[in-house]
CSV table of C-alpha atoms in Angstrom, one decimal:
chain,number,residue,atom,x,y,z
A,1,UNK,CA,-167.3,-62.8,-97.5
A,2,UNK,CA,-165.6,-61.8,-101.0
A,3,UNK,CA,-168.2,-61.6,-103.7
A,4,UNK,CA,-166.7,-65.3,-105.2
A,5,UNK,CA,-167.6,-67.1,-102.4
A,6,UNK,CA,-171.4,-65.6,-102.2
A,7,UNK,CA,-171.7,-66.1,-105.6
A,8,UNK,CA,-170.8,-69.8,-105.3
A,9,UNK,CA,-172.8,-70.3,-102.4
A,10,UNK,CA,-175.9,-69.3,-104.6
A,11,UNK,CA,-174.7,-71.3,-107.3
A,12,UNK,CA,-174.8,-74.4,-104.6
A,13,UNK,CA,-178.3,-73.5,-103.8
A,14,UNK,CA,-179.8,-73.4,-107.6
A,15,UNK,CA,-177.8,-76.5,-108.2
A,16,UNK,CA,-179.2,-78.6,-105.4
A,17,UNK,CA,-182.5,-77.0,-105.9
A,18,UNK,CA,-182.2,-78.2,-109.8
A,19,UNK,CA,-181.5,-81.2,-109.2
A,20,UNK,CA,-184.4,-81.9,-106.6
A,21,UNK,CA,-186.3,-81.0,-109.4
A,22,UNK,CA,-185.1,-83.5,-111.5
A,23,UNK,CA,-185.9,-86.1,-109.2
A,24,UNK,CA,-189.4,-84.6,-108.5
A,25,UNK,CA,-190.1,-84.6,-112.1
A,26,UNK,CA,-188.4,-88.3,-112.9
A,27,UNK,CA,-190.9,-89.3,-110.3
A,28,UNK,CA,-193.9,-88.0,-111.1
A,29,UNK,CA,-193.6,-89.3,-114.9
A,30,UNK,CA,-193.1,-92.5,-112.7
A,31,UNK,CA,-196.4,-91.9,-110.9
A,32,UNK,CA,-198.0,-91.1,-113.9
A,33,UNK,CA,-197.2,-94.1,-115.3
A,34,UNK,CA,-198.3,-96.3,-112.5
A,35,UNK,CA,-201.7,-94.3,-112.9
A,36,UNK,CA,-202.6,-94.9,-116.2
A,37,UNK,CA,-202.2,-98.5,-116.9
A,38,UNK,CA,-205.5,-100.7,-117.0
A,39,UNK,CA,-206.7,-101.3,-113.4
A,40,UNK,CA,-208.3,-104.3,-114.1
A,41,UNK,CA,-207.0,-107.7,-115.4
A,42,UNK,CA,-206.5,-107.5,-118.9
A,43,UNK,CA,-208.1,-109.7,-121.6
A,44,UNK,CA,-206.0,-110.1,-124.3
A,45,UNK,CA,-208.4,-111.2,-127.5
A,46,UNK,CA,-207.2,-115.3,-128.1
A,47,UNK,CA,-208.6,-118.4,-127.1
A,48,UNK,CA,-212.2,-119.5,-126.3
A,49,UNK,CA,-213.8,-116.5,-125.7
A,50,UNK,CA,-216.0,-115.2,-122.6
A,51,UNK,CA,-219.5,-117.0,-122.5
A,52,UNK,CA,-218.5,-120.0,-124.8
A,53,UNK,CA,-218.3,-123.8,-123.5
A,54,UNK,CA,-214.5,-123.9,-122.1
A,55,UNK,CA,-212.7,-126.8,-123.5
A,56,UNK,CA,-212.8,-129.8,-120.8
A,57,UNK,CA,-209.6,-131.5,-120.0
A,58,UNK,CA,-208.7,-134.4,-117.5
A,59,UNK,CA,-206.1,-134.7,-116.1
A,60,UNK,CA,-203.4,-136.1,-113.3
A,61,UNK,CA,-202.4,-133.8,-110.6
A,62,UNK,CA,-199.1,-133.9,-108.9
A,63,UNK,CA,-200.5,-134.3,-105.8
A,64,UNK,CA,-202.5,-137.6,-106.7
A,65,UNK,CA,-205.7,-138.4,-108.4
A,66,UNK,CA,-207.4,-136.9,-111.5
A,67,UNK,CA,-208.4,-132.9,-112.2
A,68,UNK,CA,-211.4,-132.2,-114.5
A,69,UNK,CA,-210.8,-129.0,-115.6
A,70,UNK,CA,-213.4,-126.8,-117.5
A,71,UNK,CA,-216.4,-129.1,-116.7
A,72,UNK,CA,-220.2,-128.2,-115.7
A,73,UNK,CA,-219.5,-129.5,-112.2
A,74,UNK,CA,-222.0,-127.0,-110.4
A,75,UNK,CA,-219.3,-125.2,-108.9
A,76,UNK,CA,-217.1,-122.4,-110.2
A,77,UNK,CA,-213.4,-123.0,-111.3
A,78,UNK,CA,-210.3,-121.0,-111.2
A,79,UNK,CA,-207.6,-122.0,-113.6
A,80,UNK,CA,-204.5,-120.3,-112.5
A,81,UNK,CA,-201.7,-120.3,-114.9
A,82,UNK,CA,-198.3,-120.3,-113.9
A,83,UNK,CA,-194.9,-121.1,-113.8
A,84,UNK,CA,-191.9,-121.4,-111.1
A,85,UNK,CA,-189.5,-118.6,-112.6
A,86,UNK,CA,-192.0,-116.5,-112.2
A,87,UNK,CA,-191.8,-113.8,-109.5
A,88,UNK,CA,-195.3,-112.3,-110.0
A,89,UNK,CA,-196.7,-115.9,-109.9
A,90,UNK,CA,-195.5,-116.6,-106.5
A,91,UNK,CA,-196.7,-113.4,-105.1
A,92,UNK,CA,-199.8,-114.1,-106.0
A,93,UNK,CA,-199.9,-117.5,-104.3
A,94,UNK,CA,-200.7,-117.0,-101.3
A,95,UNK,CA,-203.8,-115.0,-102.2
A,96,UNK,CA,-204.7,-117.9,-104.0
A,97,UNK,CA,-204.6,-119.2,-100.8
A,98,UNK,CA,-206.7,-117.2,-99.1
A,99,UNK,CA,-209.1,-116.9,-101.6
A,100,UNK,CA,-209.9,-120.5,-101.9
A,101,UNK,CA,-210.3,-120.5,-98.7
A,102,UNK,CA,-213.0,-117.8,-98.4
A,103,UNK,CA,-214.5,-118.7,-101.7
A,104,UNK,CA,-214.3,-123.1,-100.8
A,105,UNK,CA,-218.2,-123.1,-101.1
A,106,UNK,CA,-218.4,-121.9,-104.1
A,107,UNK,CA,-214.9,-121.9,-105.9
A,108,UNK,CA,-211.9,-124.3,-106.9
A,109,UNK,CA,-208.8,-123.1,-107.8
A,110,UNK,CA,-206.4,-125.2,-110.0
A,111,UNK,CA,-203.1,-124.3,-110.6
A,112,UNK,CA,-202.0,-125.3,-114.3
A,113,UNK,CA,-198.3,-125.1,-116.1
A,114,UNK,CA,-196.2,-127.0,-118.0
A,115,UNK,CA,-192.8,-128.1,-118.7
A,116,UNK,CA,-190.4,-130.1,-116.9
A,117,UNK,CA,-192.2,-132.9,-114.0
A,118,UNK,CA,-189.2,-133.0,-111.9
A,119,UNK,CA,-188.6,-129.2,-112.1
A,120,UNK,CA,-192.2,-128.7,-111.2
A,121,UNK,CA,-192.3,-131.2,-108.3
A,122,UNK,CA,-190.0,-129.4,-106.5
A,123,UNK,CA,-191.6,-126.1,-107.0
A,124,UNK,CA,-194.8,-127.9,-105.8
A,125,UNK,CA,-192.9,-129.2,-102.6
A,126,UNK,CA,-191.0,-126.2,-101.9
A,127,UNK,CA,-194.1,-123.7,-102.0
A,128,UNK,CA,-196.3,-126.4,-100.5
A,129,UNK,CA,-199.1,-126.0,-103.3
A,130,UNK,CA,-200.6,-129.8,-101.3
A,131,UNK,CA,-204.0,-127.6,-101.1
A,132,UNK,CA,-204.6,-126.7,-104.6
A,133,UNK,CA,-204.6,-129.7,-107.5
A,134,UNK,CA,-201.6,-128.7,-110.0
A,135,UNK,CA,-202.0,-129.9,-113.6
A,136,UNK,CA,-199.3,-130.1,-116.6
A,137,UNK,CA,-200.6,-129.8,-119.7
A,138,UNK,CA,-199.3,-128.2,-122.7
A,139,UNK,CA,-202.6,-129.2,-124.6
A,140,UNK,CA,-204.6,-127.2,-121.8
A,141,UNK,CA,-202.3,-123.3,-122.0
A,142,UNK,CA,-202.8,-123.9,-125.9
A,143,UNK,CA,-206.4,-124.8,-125.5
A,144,UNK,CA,-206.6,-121.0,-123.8
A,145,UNK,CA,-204.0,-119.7,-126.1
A,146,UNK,CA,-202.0,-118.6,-122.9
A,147,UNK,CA,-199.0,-116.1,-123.9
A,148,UNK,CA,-198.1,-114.6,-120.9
A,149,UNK,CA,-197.8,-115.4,-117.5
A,150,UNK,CA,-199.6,-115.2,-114.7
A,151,UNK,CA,-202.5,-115.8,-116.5
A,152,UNK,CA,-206.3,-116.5,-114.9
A,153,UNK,CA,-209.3,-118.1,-116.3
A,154,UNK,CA,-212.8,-118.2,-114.6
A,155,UNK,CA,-214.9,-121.3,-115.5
A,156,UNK,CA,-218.6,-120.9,-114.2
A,157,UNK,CA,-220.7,-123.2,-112.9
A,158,UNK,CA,-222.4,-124.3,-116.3
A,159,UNK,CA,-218.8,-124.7,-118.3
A,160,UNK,CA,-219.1,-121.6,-119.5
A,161,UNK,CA,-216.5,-119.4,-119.3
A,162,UNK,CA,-216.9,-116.2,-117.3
A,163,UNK,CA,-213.9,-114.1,-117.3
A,164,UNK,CA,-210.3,-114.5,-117.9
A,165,UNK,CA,-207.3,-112.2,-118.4
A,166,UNK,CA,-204.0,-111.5,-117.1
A,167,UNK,CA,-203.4,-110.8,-113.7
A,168,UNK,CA,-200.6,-109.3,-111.4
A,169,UNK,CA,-202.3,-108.5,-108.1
A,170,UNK,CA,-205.0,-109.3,-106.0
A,171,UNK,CA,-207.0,-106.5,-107.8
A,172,UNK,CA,-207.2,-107.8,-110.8
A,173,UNK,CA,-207.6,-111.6,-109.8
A,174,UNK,CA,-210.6,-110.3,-107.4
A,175,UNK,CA,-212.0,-108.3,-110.5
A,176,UNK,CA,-212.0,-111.3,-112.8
A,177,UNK,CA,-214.5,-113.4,-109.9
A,178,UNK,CA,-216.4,-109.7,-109.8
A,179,UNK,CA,-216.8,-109.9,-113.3
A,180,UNK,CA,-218.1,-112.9,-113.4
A,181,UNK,CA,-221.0,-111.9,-110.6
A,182,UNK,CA,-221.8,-109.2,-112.7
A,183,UNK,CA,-222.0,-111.0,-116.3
A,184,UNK,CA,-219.6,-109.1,-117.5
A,185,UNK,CA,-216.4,-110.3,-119.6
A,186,UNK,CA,-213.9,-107.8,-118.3
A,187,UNK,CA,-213.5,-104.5,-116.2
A,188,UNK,CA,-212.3,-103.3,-119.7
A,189,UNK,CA,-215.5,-104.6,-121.1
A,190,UNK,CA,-217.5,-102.8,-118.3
A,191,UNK,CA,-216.3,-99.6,-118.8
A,192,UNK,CA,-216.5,-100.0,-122.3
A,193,UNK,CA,-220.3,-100.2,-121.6
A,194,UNK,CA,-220.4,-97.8,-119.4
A,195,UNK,CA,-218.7,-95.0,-121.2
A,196,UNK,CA,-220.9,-95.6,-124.4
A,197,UNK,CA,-224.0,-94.6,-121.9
B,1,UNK,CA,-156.3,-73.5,-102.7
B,2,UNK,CA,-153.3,-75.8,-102.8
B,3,UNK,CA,-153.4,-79.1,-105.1
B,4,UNK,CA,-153.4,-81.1,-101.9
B,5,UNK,CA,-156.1,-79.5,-100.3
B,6,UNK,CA,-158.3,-79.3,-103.8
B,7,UNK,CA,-157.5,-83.7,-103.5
B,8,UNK,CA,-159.0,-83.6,-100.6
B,9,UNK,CA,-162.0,-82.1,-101.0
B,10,UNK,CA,-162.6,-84.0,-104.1
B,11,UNK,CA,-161.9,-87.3,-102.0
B,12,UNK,CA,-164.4,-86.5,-99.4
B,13,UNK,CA,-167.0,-85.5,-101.6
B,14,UNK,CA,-166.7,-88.8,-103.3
B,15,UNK,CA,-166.7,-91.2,-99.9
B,16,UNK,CA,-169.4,-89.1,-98.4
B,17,UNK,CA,-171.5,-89.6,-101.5
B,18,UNK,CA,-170.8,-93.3,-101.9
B,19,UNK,CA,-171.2,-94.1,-98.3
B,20,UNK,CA,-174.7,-92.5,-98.2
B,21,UNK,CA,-175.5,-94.3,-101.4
B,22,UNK,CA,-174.5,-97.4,-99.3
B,23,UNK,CA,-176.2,-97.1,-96.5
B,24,UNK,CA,-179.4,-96.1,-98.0
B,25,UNK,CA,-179.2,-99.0,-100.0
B,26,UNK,CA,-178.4,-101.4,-97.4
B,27,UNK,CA,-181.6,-100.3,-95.0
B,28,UNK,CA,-183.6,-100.7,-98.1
B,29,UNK,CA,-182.8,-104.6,-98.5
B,30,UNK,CA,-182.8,-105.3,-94.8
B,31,UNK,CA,-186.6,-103.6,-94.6
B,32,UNK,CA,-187.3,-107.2,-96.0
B,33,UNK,CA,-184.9,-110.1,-96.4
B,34,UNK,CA,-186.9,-112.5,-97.9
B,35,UNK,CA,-187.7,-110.3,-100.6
B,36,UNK,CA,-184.2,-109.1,-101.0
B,37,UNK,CA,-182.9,-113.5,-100.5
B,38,UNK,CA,-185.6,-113.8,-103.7
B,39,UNK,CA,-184.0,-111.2,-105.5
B,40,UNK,CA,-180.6,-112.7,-105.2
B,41,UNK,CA,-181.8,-116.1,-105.8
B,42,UNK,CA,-182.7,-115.0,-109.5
B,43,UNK,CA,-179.7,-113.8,-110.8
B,44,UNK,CA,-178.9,-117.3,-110.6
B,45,UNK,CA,-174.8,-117.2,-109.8
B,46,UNK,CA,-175.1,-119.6,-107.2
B,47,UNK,CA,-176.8,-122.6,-105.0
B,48,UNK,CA,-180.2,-121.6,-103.3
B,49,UNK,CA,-178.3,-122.0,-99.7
B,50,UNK,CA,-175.5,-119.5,-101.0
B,51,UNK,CA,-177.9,-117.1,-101.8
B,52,UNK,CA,-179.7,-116.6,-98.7
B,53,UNK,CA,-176.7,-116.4,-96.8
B,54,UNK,CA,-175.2,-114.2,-99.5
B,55,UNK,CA,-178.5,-112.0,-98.9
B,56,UNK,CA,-178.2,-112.0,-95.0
B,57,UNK,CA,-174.6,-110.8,-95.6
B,58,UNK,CA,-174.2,-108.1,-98.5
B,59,UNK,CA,-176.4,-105.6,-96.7
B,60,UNK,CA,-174.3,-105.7,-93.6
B,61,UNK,CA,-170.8,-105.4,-95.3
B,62,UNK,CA,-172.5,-102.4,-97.0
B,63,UNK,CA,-173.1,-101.1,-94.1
B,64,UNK,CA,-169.8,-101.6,-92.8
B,65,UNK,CA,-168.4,-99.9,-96.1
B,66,UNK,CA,-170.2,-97.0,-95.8
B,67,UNK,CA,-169.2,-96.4,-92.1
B,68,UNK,CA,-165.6,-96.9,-93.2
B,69,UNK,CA,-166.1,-94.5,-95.7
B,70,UNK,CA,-166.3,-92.1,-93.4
B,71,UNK,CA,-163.1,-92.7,-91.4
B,72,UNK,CA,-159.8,-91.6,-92.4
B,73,UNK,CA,-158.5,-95.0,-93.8
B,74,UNK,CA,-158.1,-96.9,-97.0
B,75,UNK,CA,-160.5,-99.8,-95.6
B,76,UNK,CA,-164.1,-98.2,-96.8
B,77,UNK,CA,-162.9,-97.7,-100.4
B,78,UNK,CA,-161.7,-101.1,-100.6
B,79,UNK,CA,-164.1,-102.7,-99.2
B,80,UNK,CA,-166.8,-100.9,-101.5
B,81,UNK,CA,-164.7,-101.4,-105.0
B,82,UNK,CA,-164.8,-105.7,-103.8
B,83,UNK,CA,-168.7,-105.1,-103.6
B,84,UNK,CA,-169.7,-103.1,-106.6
B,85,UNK,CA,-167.4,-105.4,-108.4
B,86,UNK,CA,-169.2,-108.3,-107.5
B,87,UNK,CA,-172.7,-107.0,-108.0
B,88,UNK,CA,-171.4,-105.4,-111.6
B,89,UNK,CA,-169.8,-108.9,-112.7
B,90,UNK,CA,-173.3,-110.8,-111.5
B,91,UNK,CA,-175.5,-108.0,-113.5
B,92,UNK,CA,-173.4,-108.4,-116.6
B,93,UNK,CA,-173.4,-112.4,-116.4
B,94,UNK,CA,-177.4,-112.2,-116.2
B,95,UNK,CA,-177.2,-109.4,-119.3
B,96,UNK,CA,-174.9,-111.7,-121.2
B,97,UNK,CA,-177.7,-114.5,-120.3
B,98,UNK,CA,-180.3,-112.7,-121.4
B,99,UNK,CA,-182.2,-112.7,-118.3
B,100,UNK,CA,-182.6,-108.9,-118.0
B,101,UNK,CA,-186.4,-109.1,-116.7
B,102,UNK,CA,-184.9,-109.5,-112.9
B,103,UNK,CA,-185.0,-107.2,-110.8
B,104,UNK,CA,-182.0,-106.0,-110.2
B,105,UNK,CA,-182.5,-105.4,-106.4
B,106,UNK,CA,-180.2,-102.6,-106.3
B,107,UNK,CA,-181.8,-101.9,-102.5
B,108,UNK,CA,-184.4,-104.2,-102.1
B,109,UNK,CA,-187.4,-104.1,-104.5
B,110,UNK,CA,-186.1,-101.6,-106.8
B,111,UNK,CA,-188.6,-102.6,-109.8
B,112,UNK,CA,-185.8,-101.6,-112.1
B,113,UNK,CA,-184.7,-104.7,-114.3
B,114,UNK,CA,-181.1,-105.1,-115.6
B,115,UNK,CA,-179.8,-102.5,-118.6
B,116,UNK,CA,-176.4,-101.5,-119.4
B,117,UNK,CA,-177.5,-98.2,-117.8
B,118,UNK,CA,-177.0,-99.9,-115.0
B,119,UNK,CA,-173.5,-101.2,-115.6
B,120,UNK,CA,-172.7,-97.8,-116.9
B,121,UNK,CA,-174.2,-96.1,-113.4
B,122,UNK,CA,-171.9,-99.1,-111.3
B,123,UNK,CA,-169.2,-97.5,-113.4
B,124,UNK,CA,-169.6,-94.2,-111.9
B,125,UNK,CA,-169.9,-95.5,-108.2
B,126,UNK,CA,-166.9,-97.4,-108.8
B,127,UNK,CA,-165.0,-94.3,-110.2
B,128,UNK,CA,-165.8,-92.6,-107.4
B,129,UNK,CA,-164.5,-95.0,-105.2
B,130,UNK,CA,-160.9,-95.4,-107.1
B,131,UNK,CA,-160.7,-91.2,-106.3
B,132,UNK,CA,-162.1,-92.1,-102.9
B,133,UNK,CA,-159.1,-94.7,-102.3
B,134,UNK,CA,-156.6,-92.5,-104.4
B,135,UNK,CA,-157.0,-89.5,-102.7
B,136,UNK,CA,-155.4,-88.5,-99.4
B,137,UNK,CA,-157.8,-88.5,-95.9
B,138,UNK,CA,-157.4,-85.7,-93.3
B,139,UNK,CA,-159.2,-86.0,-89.4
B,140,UNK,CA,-160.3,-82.6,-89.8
B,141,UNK,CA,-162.2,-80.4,-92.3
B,142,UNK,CA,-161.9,-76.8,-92.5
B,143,UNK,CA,-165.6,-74.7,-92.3
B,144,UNK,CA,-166.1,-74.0,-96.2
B,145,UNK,CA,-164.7,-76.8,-97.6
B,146,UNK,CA,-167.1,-78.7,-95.1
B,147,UNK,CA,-169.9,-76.6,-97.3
B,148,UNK,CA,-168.5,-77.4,-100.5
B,149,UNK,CA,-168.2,-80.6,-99.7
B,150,UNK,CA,-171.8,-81.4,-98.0
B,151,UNK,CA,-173.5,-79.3,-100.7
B,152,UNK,CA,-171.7,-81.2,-103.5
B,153,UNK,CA,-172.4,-84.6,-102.1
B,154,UNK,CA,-176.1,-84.0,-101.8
B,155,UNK,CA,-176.4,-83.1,-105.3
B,156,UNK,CA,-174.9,-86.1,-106.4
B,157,UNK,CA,-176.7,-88.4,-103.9
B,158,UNK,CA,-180.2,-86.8,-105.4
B,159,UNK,CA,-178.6,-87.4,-108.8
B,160,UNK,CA,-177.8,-90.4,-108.0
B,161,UNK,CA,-181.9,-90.8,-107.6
B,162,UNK,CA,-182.8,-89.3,-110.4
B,163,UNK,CA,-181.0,-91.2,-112.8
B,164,UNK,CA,-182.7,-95.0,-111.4
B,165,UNK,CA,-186.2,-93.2,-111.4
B,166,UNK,CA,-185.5,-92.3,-115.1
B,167,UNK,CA,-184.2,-95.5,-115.8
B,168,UNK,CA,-187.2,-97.2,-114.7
B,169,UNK,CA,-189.2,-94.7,-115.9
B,170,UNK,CA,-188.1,-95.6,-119.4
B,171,UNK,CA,-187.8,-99.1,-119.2
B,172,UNK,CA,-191.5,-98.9,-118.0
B,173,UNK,CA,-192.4,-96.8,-121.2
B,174,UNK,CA,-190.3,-99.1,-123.5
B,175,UNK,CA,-192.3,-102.2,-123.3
B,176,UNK,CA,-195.6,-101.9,-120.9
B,177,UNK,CA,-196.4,-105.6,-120.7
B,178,UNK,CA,-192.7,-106.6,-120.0
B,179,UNK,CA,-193.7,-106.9,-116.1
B,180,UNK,CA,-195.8,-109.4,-116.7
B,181,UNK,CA,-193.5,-111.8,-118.6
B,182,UNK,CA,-192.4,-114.4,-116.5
């Protein structure tokens, strides 16, 4: 083997071993990345705040009959916001799903948008939301000050309202009902608490 | 090293690259088709119905490129310029839209949303596949340029990596909240 060829042979192996490293690296600042955003859902400082009245609303649902929405009914409410172009949104559906259907004792979950009726019929048909009521109201995502989507809101039994945030896995839609067992507004708020000790 | 045989290698370097980029993206989106029939349905270019059969058929023919990539014919290279093509033009028409917050599904769940990066990247497979077509094909391959060629390729391929992870790696760090936007 002439000294050219060995010398491009170890070129190829620092080469390929570079570039491994580059992808190592690329992911790890991925990793990273993943790690440090909030774990829980996250509050964003508009709207009614935590442990004031919640507005009440009532309203038709597209599957028949009237909603009451923010009401001291004696049971807890979950006020899901959402919207069909959302991808997040329909991930989460069906652990709406199952969670309303753990939680039916206790818990109602009510799915709330707005925008086109039509549009939203379809979606309603298509993703076969018959279980949940499903609300349009502008009024109501301005009442809450909703921005960004999917957004949650947990009314308590009294009307008050417990927790809320956003929410883009079951984490953080199970931490906002975990929240509200602990009086708490917010994992933020927690550990806000908890560091300060 | 003749011109002809220095064409060659450079060929086969290319279609070896390009059908592993292929191929790797192809298992990726049949791992889950309703997923992948989701992502296709967002970008929008055509009926719901189109889409999922567009979605039970683009992972296949990219299969099939990639294994005619590998053959000594024209057919692979052809075949893979039609694809890239198509999935450039519908990444463009969503960027002209200015629905860039899909994902672009470039092999399944990809969490990388649309960017001229991306149409820039395209650029490069579809370079590669203009010397892959251009460039003459041989049925055998002498022991070092077999090296050269196999060690080349895998550098590109992990390259290739690299330069999505970063790219979602800084569309992450550009705007943190911009996941959640519906």
């Amino acid at each position: 083997m002439t000294a050219l060829a060995m010398s491009n042979v170890l070129l190829w192996i620092t080469n390929i071993a570079l570039v491994l490293t580059v992808l190592a690296l690329a992911r790890q600042i991925g990793m990273l990345n993943e790690r440090v955003t909030p774990v829980g859902a996250l509050t964003m400082d508009h709207g009614p705040k935590v442990g004031e009245a919640s507005p009440v609303f009532t309203l038709p649902s597209l599957g028949g009959g009237e909603v009451v929405v923010g009401a001291a009914t004696g049971r807890s409410q979950l006020l899901f916001f959402l919207s069909p172009t959302c991808p997040v949104c329909k991930k989460l559906l069906p652990i709406l799903r199952s969670l309303s259907q753990h939680e039916r004792t206790t818990l109602d979950v009510v799915l709330a948008s707005d925008g086109d009726f039509n549009e939203h019929t379809r979606f309603y048909q298509r993703e076969r939301l018959m279980p949940f009521p499903y609300v349009l109201s502008t009024d109501l995502g301005m009442a809450f000050r909703i921005s960004k989507l999917p957004y949650a809101v947990v009314v308590g039994p009294a009307g008050l309202i417990s927790a809320k945030g956003l929410v883009n896995n079951r984490e953080q839609i199970e931490s906002l009902l975990i929240a509200q067992e602990m009086g708490v507004a917010s994992l933020q708020e927690y550990r806000a608490k908890t560091h300060k000790r | 090293m003749d011109d002809q045989a220095a064409s060659f290698m450079l060929g086969e370097v290319s279609r070896l690259s390009v059908a592993a980029i292929f191929a790797l993206a192809a298992i990726h989106a049949m791992r889950d088709w309703t997923v992948f029939a989701g992502i296709v349905e967002r970008y929008r270019i055509a009926p719901r119905w189109l889409s999922v059969i567009a979605a039970r058929t683009v992972p296949p023919l990219e299969l099939a490129a990639a294994a005619a990539l590998l053959v000594p014919s024209r057919a692979g290279a052809a075949l893979g310029l039609c694809l890239m093509a198509s999935f450039t033009a519908a990444i463009v028409l969503n960027i002209a839209r200015g629905r860039v917050s899909i994902d672009c599904g470039c092999g399944g769940v990809s969490g990388q949303t649309l960017s001229k990066g991306l149409v820039l990247r395209n650029a490069g497979i579809m370079a590669g596949l203009v010397v892959a077509w251009g460039t003459p094909t041989r049925a055998t391959i002498g022991g070092m340029t077999a090296i050269g060629v196999l060690c080349a390729s895998a550098a590109l391929i992990a390259l290739y990596f690299a330069a999505n992870q970063l790219m979602r790696n800084f569309q992450q760090f550009g705007v943190p909240s911009s996941r959640s936007l519906s």
